[in-house]
PDB file of C-alpha atoms and ligand atoms in Angstrom:
ATOM      1  CA  MET M  11       0.000   0.000   0.000  1.00  0.00           C
ATOM      2  CA  LYS M  12       1.360   3.434  -0.954  1.00  0.00           C
ATOM      3  CA  SER M  13       1.700   6.010   1.809  1.00  0.00           C
ATOM      4  CA  ILE M  14       1.282   9.755   1.429  1.00  0.00           C
ATOM      5  CA  LEU M  15       2.354  12.433   3.902  1.00  0.00           C
ATOM      6  CA  ILE M  16       0.274  15.634   3.878  1.00  0.00           C
ATOM      7  CA  LEU M  17       2.007  18.603   5.505  1.00  0.00           C
ATOM      8  CA  ASN M  18       0.322  21.857   6.476  1.00  0.00           C
ATOM      9  CA  GLY M  19       2.247  24.964   7.405  1.00  0.00           C
ATOM     10  CA  PRO M  20       1.745  28.050   9.552  1.00  0.00           C
ATOM     11  CA  ASN M  21      -1.689  29.306  10.598  1.00  0.00           C
ATOM     12  CA  LEU M  22      -3.572  26.523   8.841  1.00  0.00           C
ATOM     13  CA  ASN M  23      -4.602  25.282  12.309  1.00  0.00           C
ATOM     14  CA  MET M  24      -6.813  28.414  12.377  1.00  0.00           C
ATOM     15  CA  LEU M  25      -8.889  27.305   9.375  1.00  0.00           C
ATOM     16  CA  GLY M  26     -12.617  27.590   9.974  1.00  0.00           C
ATOM     17  CA  LEU M  27     -11.988  29.343  13.282  1.00  0.00           C
ATOM     18  CA  ARG M  28     -10.883  32.819  12.056  1.00  0.00           C
ATOM     19  CA  GLN M  29     -11.409  34.840   8.851  1.00  0.00           C
ATOM     20  CA  PRO M  30     -13.995  32.433   7.318  1.00  0.00           C
ATOM     21  CA  GLU M  31     -14.596  35.066   4.602  1.00  0.00           C
ATOM     22  CA  VAL M  32     -11.058  34.454   3.298  1.00  0.00           C
ATOM     23  CA  TYR M  33     -10.415  30.748   3.905  1.00  0.00           C
ATOM     24  CA  GLY M  34     -13.921  29.313   4.429  1.00  0.00           C
ATOM     25  CA  LYS M  35     -15.653  27.568   7.316  1.00  0.00           C
ATOM     26  CA  THR M  36     -14.092  24.122   7.044  1.00  0.00           C
ATOM     27  CA  THR M  37     -11.662  23.289   9.839  1.00  0.00           C
ATOM     28  CA  LEU M  38      -8.337  21.528   9.348  1.00  0.00           C
ATOM     29  CA  ALA M  39      -9.693  18.584  11.375  1.00  0.00           C
ATOM     30  CA  GLN M  40     -12.567  18.262   8.880  1.00  0.00           C
ATOM     31  CA  ILE M  41     -10.099  18.397   5.974  1.00  0.00           C
ATOM     32  CA  GLU M  42      -8.001  15.704   7.653  1.00  0.00           C
ATOM     33  CA  ALA M  43     -11.103  13.494   7.993  1.00  0.00           C
ATOM     34  CA  MET M  44     -11.877  14.029   4.266  1.00  0.00           C
ATOM     35  CA  CYS M  45      -8.318  13.064   3.348  1.00  0.00           C
ATOM     36  CA  LEU M  46      -8.294   9.916   5.495  1.00  0.00           C
ATOM     37  CA  GLU M  47     -11.626   8.826   3.998  1.00  0.00           C
ATOM     38  CA  HIS M  48     -10.434   9.558   0.453  1.00  0.00           C
ATOM     39  CA  GLY M  49      -7.212   7.661   1.117  1.00  0.00           C
ATOM     40  CA  GLN M  50      -9.207   4.636   2.329  1.00  0.00           C
ATOM     41  CA  SER M  51     -11.344   4.703  -0.813  1.00  0.00           C
ATOM     42  CA  LYS M  52      -8.162   4.630  -2.936  1.00  0.00           C
ATOM     43  CA  ALA M  53      -6.359   2.111  -0.715  1.00  0.00           C
ATOM     44  CA  VAL M  54      -3.537   4.523   0.142  1.00  0.00           C
ATOM     45  CA  LYS M  55      -2.321   5.309   3.635  1.00  0.00           C
ATOM     46  CA  ILE M  56      -2.581   9.015   4.528  1.00  0.00           C
ATOM     47  CA  GLU M  57      -0.726  10.754   7.333  1.00  0.00           C
ATOM     48  CA  PHE M  58      -1.789  14.356   7.990  1.00  0.00           C
ATOM     49  CA  ARG M  59       0.262  16.867  10.007  1.00  0.00           C
ATOM     50  CA  GLN M  60       0.380  20.615  10.710  1.00  0.00           C
ATOM     51  CA  SER M  61       3.082  22.807  12.220  1.00  0.00           C
ATOM     52  CA  ASN M  62       3.602  26.533  12.630  1.00  0.00           C
ATOM     53  CA  HIS M  63       7.375  25.980  12.710  1.00  0.00           C
ATOM     54  CA  GLU M  64       9.602  25.901   9.631  1.00  0.00           C
ATOM     55  CA  GLY M  65      12.202  23.602  11.236  1.00  0.00           C
ATOM     56  CA  VAL M  66       9.542  21.060  12.216  1.00  0.00           C
ATOM     57  CA  LEU M  67       8.245  21.007   8.633  1.00  0.00           C
ATOM     58  CA  ILE M  68      11.830  20.506   7.401  1.00  0.00           C
ATOM     59  CA  ASP M  69      12.340  17.592   9.826  1.00  0.00           C
ATOM     60  CA  TRP M  70       9.098  15.994   8.580  1.00  0.00           C
ATOM     61  CA  ILE M  71      10.194  16.370   4.931  1.00  0.00           C
ATOM     62  CA  HIS M  72      13.512  14.659   5.810  1.00  0.00           C
ATOM     63  CA  GLU M  73      11.565  11.915   7.593  1.00  0.00           C
ATOM     64  CA  ALA M  74       9.544  11.307   4.408  1.00  0.00           C
ATOM     65  CA  ARG M  75      12.625  10.027   2.550  1.00  0.00           C
ATOM     66  CA  GLY M  76      12.392   6.233   2.388  1.00  0.00           C
ATOM     67  CA  LYS M  77       9.248   6.185   4.545  1.00  0.00           C
ATOM     68  CA  PHE M  78       6.546   7.781   2.354  1.00  0.00           C
ATOM     69  CA  ASP M  79       5.929   7.389  -1.376  1.00  0.00           C
ATOM     70  CA  GLY M  80       4.633  10.917  -1.876  1.00  0.00           C
ATOM     71  CA  LEU M  81       4.274  14.294  -0.243  1.00  0.00           C
ATOM     72  CA  ILE M  82       1.486  16.884  -0.441  1.00  0.00           C
ATOM     73  CA  MET M  83       2.386  20.288   0.980  1.00  0.00           C
ATOM     74  CA  ASN M  84       0.325  23.312   1.812  1.00  0.00           C
ATOM     75  CA  ALA M  85       3.267  25.233   3.223  1.00  0.00           C
ATOM     76  CA  GLY M  86       1.150  28.343   3.807  1.00  0.00           C
ATOM     77  CA  ALA M  87       3.142  31.576   3.787  1.00  0.00           C
ATOM     78  CA  TYR M  88       6.456  29.662   3.878  1.00  0.00           C
ATOM     79  CA  THR M  89       5.710  28.846   0.219  1.00  0.00           C
ATOM     80  CA  HIS M  90       6.618  32.424  -0.633  1.00  0.00           C
ATOM     81  CA  THR M  91       9.619  32.818   1.661  1.00  0.00           C
ATOM     82  CA  SER M  92      11.390  29.557   2.388  1.00  0.00           C
ATOM     83  CA  VAL M  93      14.405  28.450   0.374  1.00  0.00           C
ATOM     84  CA  ALA M  94      15.048  26.017   3.256  1.00  0.00           C
ATOM     85  CA  LEU M  95      11.778  24.146   2.615  1.00  0.00           C
ATOM     86  CA  ARG M  96      12.599  23.993  -1.086  1.00  0.00           C
ATOM     87  CA  ASP M  97      16.064  22.556  -0.326  1.00  0.00           C
ATOM     88  CA  ALA M  98      14.489  19.996   2.020  1.00  0.00           C
ATOM     89  CA  VAL M  99      12.075  18.846  -0.691  1.00  0.00           C
ATOM     90  CA  SER M 100      14.942  18.585  -3.207  1.00  0.00           C
ATOM     91  CA  SER M 101      17.023  16.496  -0.828  1.00  0.00           C
ATOM     92  CA  ALA M 102      14.139  14.221   0.206  1.00  0.00           C
ATOM     93  CA  GLU M 103      13.742  12.780  -3.298  1.00  0.00           C
ATOM     94  CA  VAL M 104      10.056  12.112  -2.631  1.00  0.00           C
ATOM     95  CA  PRO M 105       7.612  13.459  -5.245  1.00  0.00           C
ATOM     96  CA  MET M 106       5.701  16.459  -3.895  1.00  0.00           C
ATOM     97  CA  VAL M 107       2.459  18.131  -4.956  1.00  0.00           C
ATOM     98  CA  GLU M 108       2.165  21.783  -3.906  1.00  0.00           C
ATOM     99  CA  LEU M 109      -1.286  22.685  -2.650  1.00  0.00           C
ATOM    100  CA  HIS M 110      -3.130  25.868  -1.701  1.00  0.00           C
ATOM    101  CA  LEU M 111      -6.738  26.477  -0.757  1.00  0.00           C
ATOM    102  CA  SER M 112      -6.809  29.852  -2.484  1.00  0.00           C
ATOM    103  CA  ASN M 113      -5.664  30.778  -5.982  1.00  0.00           C
ATOM    104  CA  ILE M 114      -2.346  32.332  -4.979  1.00  0.00           C
ATOM    105  CA  HIS M 115      -1.934  33.767  -8.523  1.00  0.00           C
ATOM    106  CA  ALA M 116      -5.110  35.824  -8.168  1.00  0.00           C
ATOM    107  CA  ARG M 117      -4.008  37.378  -4.865  1.00  0.00           C
ATOM    108  CA  GLU M 118      -1.297  39.841  -3.771  1.00  0.00           C
ATOM    109  CA  ALA M 119       1.867  39.889  -5.919  1.00  0.00           C
ATOM    110  CA  PHE M 120       4.017  38.455  -3.089  1.00  0.00           C
ATOM    111  CA  ARG M 121       1.868  35.284  -3.172  1.00  0.00           C
ATOM    112  CA  HIS M 122       2.555  34.762  -6.897  1.00  0.00           C
ATOM    113  CA  VAL M 123       6.084  33.609  -6.033  1.00  0.00           C
ATOM    114  CA  SER M 124       6.442  30.005  -4.920  1.00  0.00           C
ATOM    115  CA  HIS M 125       9.855  28.671  -3.928  1.00  0.00           C
ATOM    116  CA  LEU M 126       8.318  25.194  -3.934  1.00  0.00           C
ATOM    117  CA  ALA M 127       6.851  25.140  -7.441  1.00  0.00           C
ATOM    118  CA  PRO M 128      10.181  24.369  -9.193  1.00  0.00           C
ATOM    119  CA  VAL M 129      10.690  21.254  -7.041  1.00  0.00           C
ATOM    120  CA  ALA M 130       7.051  20.111  -7.177  1.00  0.00           C
ATOM    121  CA  VAL M 131       5.500  17.592  -9.536  1.00  0.00           C
ATOM    122  CA  GLY M 132       2.728  20.167  -9.939  1.00  0.00           C
ATOM    123  CA  GLN M 133       0.611  22.724  -8.136  1.00  0.00           C
ATOM    124  CA  ILE M 134      -3.090  22.691  -7.182  1.00  0.00           C
ATOM    125  CA  CYS M 135      -4.607  25.950  -5.978  1.00  0.00           C
ATOM    126  CA  GLY M 136      -7.927  27.736  -5.826  1.00  0.00           C
ATOM    127  CA  PHE M 137     -10.259  24.812  -5.141  1.00  0.00           C
ATOM    128  CA  GLY M 138     -10.620  25.254  -1.375  1.00  0.00           C
ATOM    129  CA  PRO M 139     -10.702  22.084   0.766  1.00  0.00           C
ATOM    130  CA  ALA M 140     -11.529  19.970  -2.325  1.00  0.00           C
ATOM    131  CA  GLY M 141      -7.939  20.664  -3.420  1.00  0.00           C
ATOM    132  CA  TYR M 142      -6.745  18.184  -0.791  1.00  0.00           C
ATOM    133  CA  THR M 143      -8.565  15.236  -2.389  1.00  0.00           C
ATOM    134  CA  LEU M 144      -7.523  16.484  -5.850  1.00  0.00           C
ATOM    135  CA  ALA M 145      -3.922  16.502  -4.616  1.00  0.00           C
ATOM    136  CA  ILE M 146      -4.261  12.902  -3.350  1.00  0.00           C
ATOM    137  CA  ASP M 147      -5.565  11.891  -6.795  1.00  0.00           C
ATOM    138  CA  ALA M 148      -2.718  13.801  -8.453  1.00  0.00           C
ATOM    139  CA  ILE M 149       0.090  12.222  -6.421  1.00  0.00           C
ATOM    140  CA  CYS M 150      -1.466   8.743  -6.801  1.00  0.00           C
ATOM    141  CA  SER M 151      -1.685   9.220 -10.558  1.00  0.00           C
ATOM    142  CA  HIS M 152       1.942  10.391 -10.598  1.00  0.00           C
ATOM    143  CA  LEU M 153       3.063   7.339  -8.590  1.00  0.00           C
ATOM    144  CA  ASP M 154       0.942   4.907 -10.589  1.00  0.00           C
ATOM    145  CA  PRO M 155       0.275   6.477 -13.986  1.00  0.00           C
ATOM    146  CA  PRO M 156      -2.897   5.284 -15.739  1.00  0.00           C
ATOM    147  CA  GLY M 157      -2.522   3.173 -18.875  1.00  0.00           C
TER     148      GLY M 157
HETATM  149  O1  LIG Z 215      -4.303  29.349   0.082  1.00  0.00           O
HETATM  150  C1  LIG Z 215      -3.552  28.713   0.845  1.00  0.00           C
HETATM  151  O2  LIG Z 215      -3.755  27.534   1.153  1.00  0.00           O
HETATM  152  C2  LIG Z 215      -2.352  29.414   1.475  1.00  0.00           C
HETATM  153  O3  LIG Z 215      -1.282  28.476   1.549  1.00  0.00           O
HETATM  154  C3  LIG Z 215      -2.795  29.855   2.843  1.00  0.00           C
HETATM  155  C4  LIG Z 215      -1.737  30.675   3.579  1.00  0.00           C
HETATM  156  C5  LIG Z 215      -1.262  31.831   2.704  1.00  0.00           C
HETATM  157  O4  LIG Z 215      -0.220  32.534   3.357  1.00  0.00           O
HETATM  158  C6  LIG Z 215      -0.782  31.347   1.356  1.00  0.00           C
HETATM  159  O5  LIG Z 215      -0.406  32.467   0.591  1.00  0.00           O
HETATM  160  C7  LIG Z 215      -1.878  30.588   0.633  1.00  0.00           C
HETATM  161  C8  LIG Z 215      -2.314  31.262   4.875  1.00  0.00           C
HETATM  162  C9  LIG Z 215      -2.936  30.276   5.774  1.00  0.00           C
HETATM  163  C10 LIG Z 215      -3.591  31.059   6.895  1.00  0.00           C
HETATM  164  O6  LIG Z 215      -4.746  30.400   7.292  1.00  0.00           O
HETATM  165  C11 LIG Z 215      -5.579  31.083   8.120  1.00  0.00           C
HETATM  166  C12 LIG Z 215      -6.791  30.503   8.359  1.00  0.00           C
HETATM  167  C13 LIG Z 215      -7.695  31.128   9.154  1.00  0.00           C
HETATM  168  C14 LIG Z 215      -7.398  32.344   9.736  1.00  0.00           C
HETATM  169  C15 LIG Z 215      -6.171  32.921   9.505  1.00  0.00           C
HETATM  170  C16 LIG Z 215      -5.257  32.288   8.706  1.00  0.00           C
END
């Protein structure tokens, strides 16, 4: 059975609890439940984590090497700032799908830059919580291409 690690970065623990007009009403716990259910339906093991700390996220990316088949990352604001996260993904040699709830390209200019995009298999953004299940489908399709 393939195993996928889903990492969530800073402030995503506040989803559904603050600023619902920007990020919606769904909580991260509800998104985790959706992901675990979707993983079960596709017979893939899903592990779901969140940290507000860059170093913790880096440690988890390192841990993924040899232990997980794929990574999905909503790195939050670190997407736009962190060369260290990008280097960690490069060194992990685990395929990664970059994920965002919002369409970062339709927002402020500083969100148009992603340090992760060049080391990602691809990017999913703008679909809200549904993006998480789309990202699971995307990484599974990458790991086990159809046809
Ligand atoms: O759209 C996304 O998923 C983002 O990764 C979310 C980040 C943002 O910095 C990225 O540019 C795009 C912010 C997550 C903050 O989440 C909050 C949720 C509720 C209340 C406050 C913040």
